[in-house]
Coordinates of C-alpha atoms in Angstrom, one line a residue:
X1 CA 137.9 -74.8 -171.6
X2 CA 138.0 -74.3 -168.1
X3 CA 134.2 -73.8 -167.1
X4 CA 134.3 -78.1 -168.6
X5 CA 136.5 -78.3 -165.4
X6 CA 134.1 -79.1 -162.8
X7 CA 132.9 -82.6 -164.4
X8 CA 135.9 -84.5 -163.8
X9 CA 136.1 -83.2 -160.1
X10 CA 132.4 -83.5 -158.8
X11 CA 132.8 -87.1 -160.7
X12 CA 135.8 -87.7 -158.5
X13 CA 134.7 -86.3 -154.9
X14 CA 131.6 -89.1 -154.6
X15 CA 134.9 -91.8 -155.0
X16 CA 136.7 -90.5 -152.4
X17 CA 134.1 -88.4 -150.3
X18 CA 134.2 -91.3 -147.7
X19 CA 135.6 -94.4 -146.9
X20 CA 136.2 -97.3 -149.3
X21 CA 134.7 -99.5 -147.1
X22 CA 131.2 -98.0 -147.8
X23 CA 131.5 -97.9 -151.5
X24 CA 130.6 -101.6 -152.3
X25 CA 128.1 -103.5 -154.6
X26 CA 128.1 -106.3 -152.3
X27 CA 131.0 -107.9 -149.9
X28 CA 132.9 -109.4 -152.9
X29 CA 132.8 -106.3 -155.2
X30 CA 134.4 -103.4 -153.8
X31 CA 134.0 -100.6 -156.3
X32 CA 138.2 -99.3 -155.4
X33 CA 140.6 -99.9 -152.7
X34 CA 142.3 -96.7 -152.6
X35 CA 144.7 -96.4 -149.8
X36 CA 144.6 -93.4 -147.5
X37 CA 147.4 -91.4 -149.5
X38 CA 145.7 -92.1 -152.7
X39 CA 142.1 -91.0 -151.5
X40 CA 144.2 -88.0 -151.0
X41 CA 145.7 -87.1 -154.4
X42 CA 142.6 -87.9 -155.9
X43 CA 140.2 -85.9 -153.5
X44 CA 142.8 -82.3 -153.7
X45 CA 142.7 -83.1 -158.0
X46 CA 139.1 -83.2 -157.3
X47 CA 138.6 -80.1 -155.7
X48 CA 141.8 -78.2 -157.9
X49 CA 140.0 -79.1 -161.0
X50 CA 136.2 -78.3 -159.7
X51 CA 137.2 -74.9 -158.4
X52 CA 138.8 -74.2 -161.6
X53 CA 136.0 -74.4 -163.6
X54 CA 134.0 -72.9 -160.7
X55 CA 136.5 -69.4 -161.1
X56 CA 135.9 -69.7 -165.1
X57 CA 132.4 -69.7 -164.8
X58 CA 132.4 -67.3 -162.3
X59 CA 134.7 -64.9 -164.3
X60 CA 133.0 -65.3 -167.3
X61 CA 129.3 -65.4 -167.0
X62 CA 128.4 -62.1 -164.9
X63 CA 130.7 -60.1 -167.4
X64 CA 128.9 -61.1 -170.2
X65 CA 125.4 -60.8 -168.9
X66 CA 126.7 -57.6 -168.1
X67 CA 127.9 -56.4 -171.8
X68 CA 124.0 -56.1 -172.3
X69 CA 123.9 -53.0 -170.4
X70 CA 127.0 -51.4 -171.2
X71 CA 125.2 -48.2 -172.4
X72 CA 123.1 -47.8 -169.3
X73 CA 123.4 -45.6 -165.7
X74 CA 124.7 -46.9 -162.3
X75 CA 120.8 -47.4 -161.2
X76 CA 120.1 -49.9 -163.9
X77 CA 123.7 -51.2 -163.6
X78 CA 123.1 -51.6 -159.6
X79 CA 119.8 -53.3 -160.1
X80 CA 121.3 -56.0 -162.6
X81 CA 123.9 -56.7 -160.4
X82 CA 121.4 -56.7 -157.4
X83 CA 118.9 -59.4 -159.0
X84 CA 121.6 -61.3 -160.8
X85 CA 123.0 -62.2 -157.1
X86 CA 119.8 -62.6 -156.1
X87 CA 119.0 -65.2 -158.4
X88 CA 122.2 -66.8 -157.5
X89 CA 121.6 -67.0 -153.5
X90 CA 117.8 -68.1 -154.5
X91 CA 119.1 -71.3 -156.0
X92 CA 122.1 -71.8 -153.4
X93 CA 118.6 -71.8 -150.7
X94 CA 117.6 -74.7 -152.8
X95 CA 121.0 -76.4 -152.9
X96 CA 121.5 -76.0 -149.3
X97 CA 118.9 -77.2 -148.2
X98 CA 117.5 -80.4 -150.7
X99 CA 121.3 -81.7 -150.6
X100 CA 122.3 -81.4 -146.8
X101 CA 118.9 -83.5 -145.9
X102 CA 119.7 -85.9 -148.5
X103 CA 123.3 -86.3 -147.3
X104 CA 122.5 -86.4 -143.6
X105 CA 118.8 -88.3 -143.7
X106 CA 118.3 -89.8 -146.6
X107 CA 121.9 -91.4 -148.3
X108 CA 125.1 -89.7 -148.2
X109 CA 126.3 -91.2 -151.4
X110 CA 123.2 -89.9 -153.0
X111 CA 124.1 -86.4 -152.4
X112 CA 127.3 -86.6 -153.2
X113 CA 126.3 -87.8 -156.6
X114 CA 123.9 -84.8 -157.5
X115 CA 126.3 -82.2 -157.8
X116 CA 128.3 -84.2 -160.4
X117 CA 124.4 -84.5 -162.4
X118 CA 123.9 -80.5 -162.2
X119 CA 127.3 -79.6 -163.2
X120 CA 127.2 -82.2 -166.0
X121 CA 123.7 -80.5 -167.4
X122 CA 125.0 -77.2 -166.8
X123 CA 127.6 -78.1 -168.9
X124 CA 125.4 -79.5 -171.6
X125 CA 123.1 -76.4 -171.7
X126 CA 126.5 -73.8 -171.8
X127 CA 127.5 -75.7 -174.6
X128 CA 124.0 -75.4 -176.4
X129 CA 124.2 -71.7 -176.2
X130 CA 127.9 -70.9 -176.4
X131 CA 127.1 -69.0 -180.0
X132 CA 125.2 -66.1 -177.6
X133 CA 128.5 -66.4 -175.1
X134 CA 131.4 -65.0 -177.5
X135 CA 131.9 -61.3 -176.5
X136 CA 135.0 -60.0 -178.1
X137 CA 137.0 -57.1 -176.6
X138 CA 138.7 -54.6 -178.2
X139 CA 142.3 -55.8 -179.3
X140 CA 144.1 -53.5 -177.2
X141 CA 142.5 -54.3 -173.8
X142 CA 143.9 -57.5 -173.0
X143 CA 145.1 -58.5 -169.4
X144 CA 148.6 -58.9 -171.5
X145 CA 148.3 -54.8 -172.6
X146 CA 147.6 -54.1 -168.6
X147 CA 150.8 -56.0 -167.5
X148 CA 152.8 -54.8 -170.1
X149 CA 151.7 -51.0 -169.4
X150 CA 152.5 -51.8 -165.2
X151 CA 155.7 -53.5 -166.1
X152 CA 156.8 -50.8 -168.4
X153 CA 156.1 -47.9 -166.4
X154 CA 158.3 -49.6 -163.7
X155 CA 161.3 -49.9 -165.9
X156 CA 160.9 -46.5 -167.1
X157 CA 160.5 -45.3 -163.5
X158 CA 164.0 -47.4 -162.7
X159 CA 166.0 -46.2 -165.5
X160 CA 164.7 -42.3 -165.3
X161 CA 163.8 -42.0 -161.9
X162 CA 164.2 -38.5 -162.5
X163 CA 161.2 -37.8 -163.7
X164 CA 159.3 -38.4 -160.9
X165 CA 160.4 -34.8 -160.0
X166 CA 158.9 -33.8 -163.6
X167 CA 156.0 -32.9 -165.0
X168 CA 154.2 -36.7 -164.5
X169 CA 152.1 -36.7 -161.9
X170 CA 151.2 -40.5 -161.4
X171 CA 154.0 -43.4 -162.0
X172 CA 152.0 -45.3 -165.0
X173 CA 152.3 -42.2 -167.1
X174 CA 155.9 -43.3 -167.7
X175 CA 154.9 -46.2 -169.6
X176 CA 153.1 -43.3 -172.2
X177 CA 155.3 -43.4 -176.1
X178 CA 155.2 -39.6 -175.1
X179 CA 157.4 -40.1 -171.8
X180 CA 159.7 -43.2 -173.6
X181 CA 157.3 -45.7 -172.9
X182 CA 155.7 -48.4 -175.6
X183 CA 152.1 -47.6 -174.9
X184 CA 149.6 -45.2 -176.0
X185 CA 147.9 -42.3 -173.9
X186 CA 144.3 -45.1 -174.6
X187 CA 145.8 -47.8 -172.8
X188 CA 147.8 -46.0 -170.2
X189 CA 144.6 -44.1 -169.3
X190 CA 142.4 -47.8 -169.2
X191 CA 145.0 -49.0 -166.6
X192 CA 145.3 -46.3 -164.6
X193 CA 141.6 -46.0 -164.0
X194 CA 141.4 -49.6 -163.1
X195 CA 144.8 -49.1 -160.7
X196 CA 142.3 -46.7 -159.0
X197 CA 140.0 -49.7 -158.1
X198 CA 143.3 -51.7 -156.1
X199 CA 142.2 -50.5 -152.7
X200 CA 138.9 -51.4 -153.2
X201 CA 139.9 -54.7 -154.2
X202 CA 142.5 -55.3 -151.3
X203 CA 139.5 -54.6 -149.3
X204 CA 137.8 -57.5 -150.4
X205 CA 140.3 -60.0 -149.3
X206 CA 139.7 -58.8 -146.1
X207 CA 135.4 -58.7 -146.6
X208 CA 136.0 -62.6 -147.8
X209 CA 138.0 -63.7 -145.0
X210 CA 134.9 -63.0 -143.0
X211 CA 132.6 -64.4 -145.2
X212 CA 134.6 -67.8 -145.1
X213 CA 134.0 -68.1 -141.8
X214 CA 130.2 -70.0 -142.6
X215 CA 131.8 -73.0 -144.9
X216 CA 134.7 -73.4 -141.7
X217 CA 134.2 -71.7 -138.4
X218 CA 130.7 -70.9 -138.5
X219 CA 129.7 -74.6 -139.5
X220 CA 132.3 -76.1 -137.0
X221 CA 130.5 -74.3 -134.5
X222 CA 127.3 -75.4 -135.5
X223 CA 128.1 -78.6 -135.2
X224 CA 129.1 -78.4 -132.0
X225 CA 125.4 -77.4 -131.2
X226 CA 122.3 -78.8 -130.3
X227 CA 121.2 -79.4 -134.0
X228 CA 117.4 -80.9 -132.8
X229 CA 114.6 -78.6 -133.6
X230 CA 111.0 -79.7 -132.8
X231 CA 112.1 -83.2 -132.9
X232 CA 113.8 -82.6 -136.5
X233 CA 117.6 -82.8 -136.9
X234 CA 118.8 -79.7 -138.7
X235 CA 121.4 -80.4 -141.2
X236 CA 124.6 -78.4 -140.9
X237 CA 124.4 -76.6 -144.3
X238 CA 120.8 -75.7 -144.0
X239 CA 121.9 -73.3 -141.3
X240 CA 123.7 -71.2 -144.4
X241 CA 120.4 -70.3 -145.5
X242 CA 119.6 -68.7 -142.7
X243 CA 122.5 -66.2 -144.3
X244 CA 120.7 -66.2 -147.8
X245 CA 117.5 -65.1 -146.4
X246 CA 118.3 -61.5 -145.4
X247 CA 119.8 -61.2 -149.2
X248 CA 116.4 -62.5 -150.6
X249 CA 115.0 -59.7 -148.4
X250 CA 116.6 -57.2 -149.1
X251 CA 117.0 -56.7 -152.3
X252 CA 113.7 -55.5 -153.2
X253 CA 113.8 -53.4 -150.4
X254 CA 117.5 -51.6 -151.9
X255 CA 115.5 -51.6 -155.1
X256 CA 113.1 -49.2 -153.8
X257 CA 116.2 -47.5 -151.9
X258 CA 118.1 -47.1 -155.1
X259 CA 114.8 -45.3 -157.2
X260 CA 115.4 -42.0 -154.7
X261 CA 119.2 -42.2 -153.8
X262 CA 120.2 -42.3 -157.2
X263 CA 119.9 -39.2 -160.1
X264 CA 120.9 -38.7 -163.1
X265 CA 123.8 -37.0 -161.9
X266 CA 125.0 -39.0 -159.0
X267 CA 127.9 -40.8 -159.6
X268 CA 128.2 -43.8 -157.3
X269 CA 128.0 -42.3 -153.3
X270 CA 125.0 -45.0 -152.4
X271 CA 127.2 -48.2 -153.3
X272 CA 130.2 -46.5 -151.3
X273 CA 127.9 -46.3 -148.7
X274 CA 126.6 -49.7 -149.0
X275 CA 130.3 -51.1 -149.1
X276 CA 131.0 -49.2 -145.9
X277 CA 127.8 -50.5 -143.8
X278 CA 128.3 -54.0 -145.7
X279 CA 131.8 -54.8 -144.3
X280 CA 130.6 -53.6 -141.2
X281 CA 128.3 -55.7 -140.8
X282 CA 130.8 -58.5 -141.7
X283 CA 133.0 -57.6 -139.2
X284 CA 130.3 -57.4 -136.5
X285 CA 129.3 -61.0 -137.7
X286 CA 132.5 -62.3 -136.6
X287 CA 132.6 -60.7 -133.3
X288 CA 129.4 -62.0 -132.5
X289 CA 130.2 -65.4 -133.2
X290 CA 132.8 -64.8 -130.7
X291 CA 130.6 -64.1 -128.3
X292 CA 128.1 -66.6 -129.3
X293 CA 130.8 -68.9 -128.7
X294 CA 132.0 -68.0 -125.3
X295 CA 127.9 -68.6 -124.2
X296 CA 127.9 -72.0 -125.9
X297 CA 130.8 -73.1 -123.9
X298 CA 128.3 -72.5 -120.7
X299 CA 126.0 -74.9 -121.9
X300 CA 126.0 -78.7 -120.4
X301 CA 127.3 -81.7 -123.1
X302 CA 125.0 -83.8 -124.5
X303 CA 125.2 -87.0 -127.3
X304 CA 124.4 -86.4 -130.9
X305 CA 124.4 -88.0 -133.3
X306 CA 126.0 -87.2 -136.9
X307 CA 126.6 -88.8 -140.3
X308 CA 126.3 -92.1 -138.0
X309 CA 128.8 -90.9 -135.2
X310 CA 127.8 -90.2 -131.4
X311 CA 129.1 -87.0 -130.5
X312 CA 129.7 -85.1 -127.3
X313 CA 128.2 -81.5 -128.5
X314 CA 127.0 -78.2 -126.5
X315 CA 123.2 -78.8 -125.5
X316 CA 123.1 -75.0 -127.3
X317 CA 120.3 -75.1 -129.8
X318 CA 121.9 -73.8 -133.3
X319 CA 119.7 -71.5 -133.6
X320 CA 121.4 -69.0 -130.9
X321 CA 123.9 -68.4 -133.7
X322 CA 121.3 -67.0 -136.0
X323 CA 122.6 -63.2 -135.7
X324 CA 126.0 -63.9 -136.6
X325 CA 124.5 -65.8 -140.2
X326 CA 122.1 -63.2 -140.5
X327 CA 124.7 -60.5 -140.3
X328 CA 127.3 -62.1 -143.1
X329 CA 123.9 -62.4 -144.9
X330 CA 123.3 -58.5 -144.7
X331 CA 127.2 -57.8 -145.3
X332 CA 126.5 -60.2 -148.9
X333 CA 123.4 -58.3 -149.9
X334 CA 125.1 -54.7 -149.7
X335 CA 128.8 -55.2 -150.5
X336 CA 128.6 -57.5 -153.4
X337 CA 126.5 -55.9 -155.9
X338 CA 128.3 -52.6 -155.2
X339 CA 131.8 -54.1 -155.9
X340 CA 130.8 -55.5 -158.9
X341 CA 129.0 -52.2 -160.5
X342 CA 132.1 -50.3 -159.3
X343 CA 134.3 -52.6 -160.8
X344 CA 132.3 -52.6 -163.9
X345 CA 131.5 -48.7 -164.0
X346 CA 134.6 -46.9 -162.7
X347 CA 136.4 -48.5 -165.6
X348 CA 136.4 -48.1 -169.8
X349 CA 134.4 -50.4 -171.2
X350 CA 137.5 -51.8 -173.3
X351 CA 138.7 -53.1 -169.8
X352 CA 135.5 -53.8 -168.1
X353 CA 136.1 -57.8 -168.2
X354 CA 139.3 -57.4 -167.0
X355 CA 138.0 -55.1 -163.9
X356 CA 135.7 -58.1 -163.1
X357 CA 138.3 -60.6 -163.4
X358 CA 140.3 -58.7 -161.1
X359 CA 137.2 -58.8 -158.4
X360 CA 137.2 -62.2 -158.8
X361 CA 140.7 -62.7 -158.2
X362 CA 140.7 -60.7 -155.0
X363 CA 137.3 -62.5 -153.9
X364 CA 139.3 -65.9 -154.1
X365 CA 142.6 -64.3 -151.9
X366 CA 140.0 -63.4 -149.4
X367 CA 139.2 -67.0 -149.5
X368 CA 142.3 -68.3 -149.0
X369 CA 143.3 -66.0 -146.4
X370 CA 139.9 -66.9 -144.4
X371 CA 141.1 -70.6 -145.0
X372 CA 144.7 -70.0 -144.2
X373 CA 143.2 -68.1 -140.8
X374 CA 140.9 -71.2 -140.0
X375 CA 144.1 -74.0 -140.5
X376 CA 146.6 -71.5 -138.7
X377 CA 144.9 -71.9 -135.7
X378 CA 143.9 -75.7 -136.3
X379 CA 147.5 -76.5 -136.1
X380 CA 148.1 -74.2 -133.3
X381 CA 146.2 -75.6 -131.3
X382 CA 146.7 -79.1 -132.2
X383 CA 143.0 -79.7 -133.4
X384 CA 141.5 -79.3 -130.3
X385 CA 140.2 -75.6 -131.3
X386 CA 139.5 -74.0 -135.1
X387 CA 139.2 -70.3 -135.2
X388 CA 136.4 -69.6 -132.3
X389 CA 134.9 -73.0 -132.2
X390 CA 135.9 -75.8 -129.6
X391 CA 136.2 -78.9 -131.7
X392 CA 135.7 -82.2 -130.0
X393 CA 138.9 -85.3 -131.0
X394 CA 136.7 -86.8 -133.8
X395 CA 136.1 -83.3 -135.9
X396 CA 140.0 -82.9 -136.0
X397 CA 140.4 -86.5 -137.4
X398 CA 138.0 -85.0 -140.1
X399 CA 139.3 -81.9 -140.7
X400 CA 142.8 -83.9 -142.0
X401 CA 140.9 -85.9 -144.1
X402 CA 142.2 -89.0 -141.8
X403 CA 138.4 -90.2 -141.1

């Protein structure tokens, strides 16, 4: 029920999206008078209940395309996963750019109002196909079985602590019926193998917290630049695609890569490798962005203006911050798809949903560490800096939602 979730909150975010004032039919008919606090609670519902269906769709969609190929090697496995992000970051091109023109040059309530008409026939064509969306696991492999099997190794490893000088030689064997535990040697095994995959999961939060950096620093600092290109105004969000492109690149180029790195009997060293260089490359994005922003701050001020505001930005042309998007676009095409085969490979299939779920989970604490980071130093600094960027008085108004 939760992948219904994002109709009632992309409905919402065009109400409150900007002020009431500008939501009129004429001077006598003001569609709503929400006060300040209210715009608020409604806007934060909005964006709870959107990004919960966002997670379930997210959660549940790549798993079950997945399921197809349960019976198939890490090559084909990688090349799913490699074209099915593809796909993804193709359309997100679109999405970036059609809707960030129509916002900034065409009419802002307009764009606010397409997202809420793709999620509505998204919804429409998930429910016309939901007979070809039931997978149904094993009965012994739900996230319920994994807790349980954690939770009662614990106990056991509390109440017999003894044993850990035994014969056991890892913790969750505790929770075996063998060793007083309530579980069989199937399940323990299923959990152990995905315990294995924690550290490549606490990794992640750290890969995401980079990769947040283009909806909050990255964006912040482009708008702080010179935005006019051949007498065009760039919109903010197009400058995103700039990070899709090396993904749309390189995948068939890691196609090709894949057809000699893997064998038959190779068991998974190229997406290790890719991981490696991936998050890398994230972290080399960020510290050019630093740099990047150190030589904007050189550049004279000049006027701009911005969803109908004059600003006070760096004459910097955007483009100068190309290498950083292009990096985090690199990092996306090479540590994504490996995560997600590992996750899905490493593990029994009776727990291979759950693996993915797990990703998914980590993916969003990465996000909200990357957005804790970003309004850490907002408040620290009193709004006059965010993360690397140097944010003029009327961005912090925005950032608060104070308008």
């Amino acid at each position: 029920m939760t992948v219904f979730f994002p109709i009632p909150g992309t409905a919402l975010l065009p109400v409150v999206a900007f002020p009431f004032e500008d939501i009129y039919i004429d001077r006598r008919h003001i569609l709503h008078t929400l006060t300040k606090r209210e715009q608020k609670i409604v806007f934060y519902f909005a964006l709870l209940t959107a990004s919960l269906g966002i997670g379930g769709i997210r959660a549940i969609v790549c798993p079950l395309s997945a399921y197809n190929l349960e019976d198939c090697g890490p090559k084909e496995l990688l090349s799913f996963f490699n074209w099915f992000y593809w796909l993804i970051n193709l359309n997100s091109a679109v999405v970036f750019v059609s809707i960030s023109y129509i916002q900034q040059s065409v009419a802002r309530n307009l764009g606010f109002f397409i997202p809420f008409v793709s999620v509505l026939m998204a919804m429409i064509t998930i429910h016309m196909v939901r007979g070809e969306m039931i997978y149904k696991p094993k009965t012994d492999s739900s996230l319920l079985t994994t807790f349980g099997v954690i939770t009662s190794a614990l106990k056991t490893c509390c109440v017999r602590y003894r044993y850990f000088s035994g014969g056991i030689t890892n913790w969750l064997d505790h929770a075996k019926e063998n060793f007083g535990g309530q579980y069989s040697e199937t399940q323990v095994e299923s959990t152990k193998s995905l315990a294995r995959l924690f550290p490549l999961f606490a990794f992640q939060i750290l890969y995401r917290a980079c990769i947040m950096q283009i909806p909050s620093g990255y964006y912040l600092q482009t708008m702080n630049s010179n935005l006019h290109f051949s007498g065009f105004v760039l919109p903010v969000a197009a400058m995103n695609v700039i990070s899709i492109v090396p993904l749309l690149i390189l995948v068939p180029i890691l196609e090709c890569i894949n057809s000699y790195l893997f064998s038959s009997k190779d068991t998974g060293h190229p997406p290790t490798i890719y991981i490696v260089v991936g998050q890398l490359s994230a972290a080399l994005s960020v510290m050019v962005a630093g740099f990047s922003e150190i030589h904007r701050k050189h550049f004279p001020q000049v006027e701009q203006t911005l969803s109908e505001e004059v600003l006070l930005v760096s004459s910097m042309p955007c483009y100068h911050l190309a290498p950083q998007y292009i990096l985090l676009g690199v990092a996306e095409a090479l540590v994504t798809p490996s995560c997600s085969l590992l996750s899905f490979w490493l593990v029994p299939e009776r727990i291979r949903g759950i693996s993915m779920h797990f990703l998914t989970l980590f993916n969003g604490a990465g996000c909200f560490m990357g957005a804790f980071f970003v309004q850490t130093t907002h408040a620290g600094t009193q709004g006059k800096h965010m993360l690397m960027t140097g944010i003029p008085e009327q961005f912090s108004n925005t950032i608060d939602l104070e308008n």
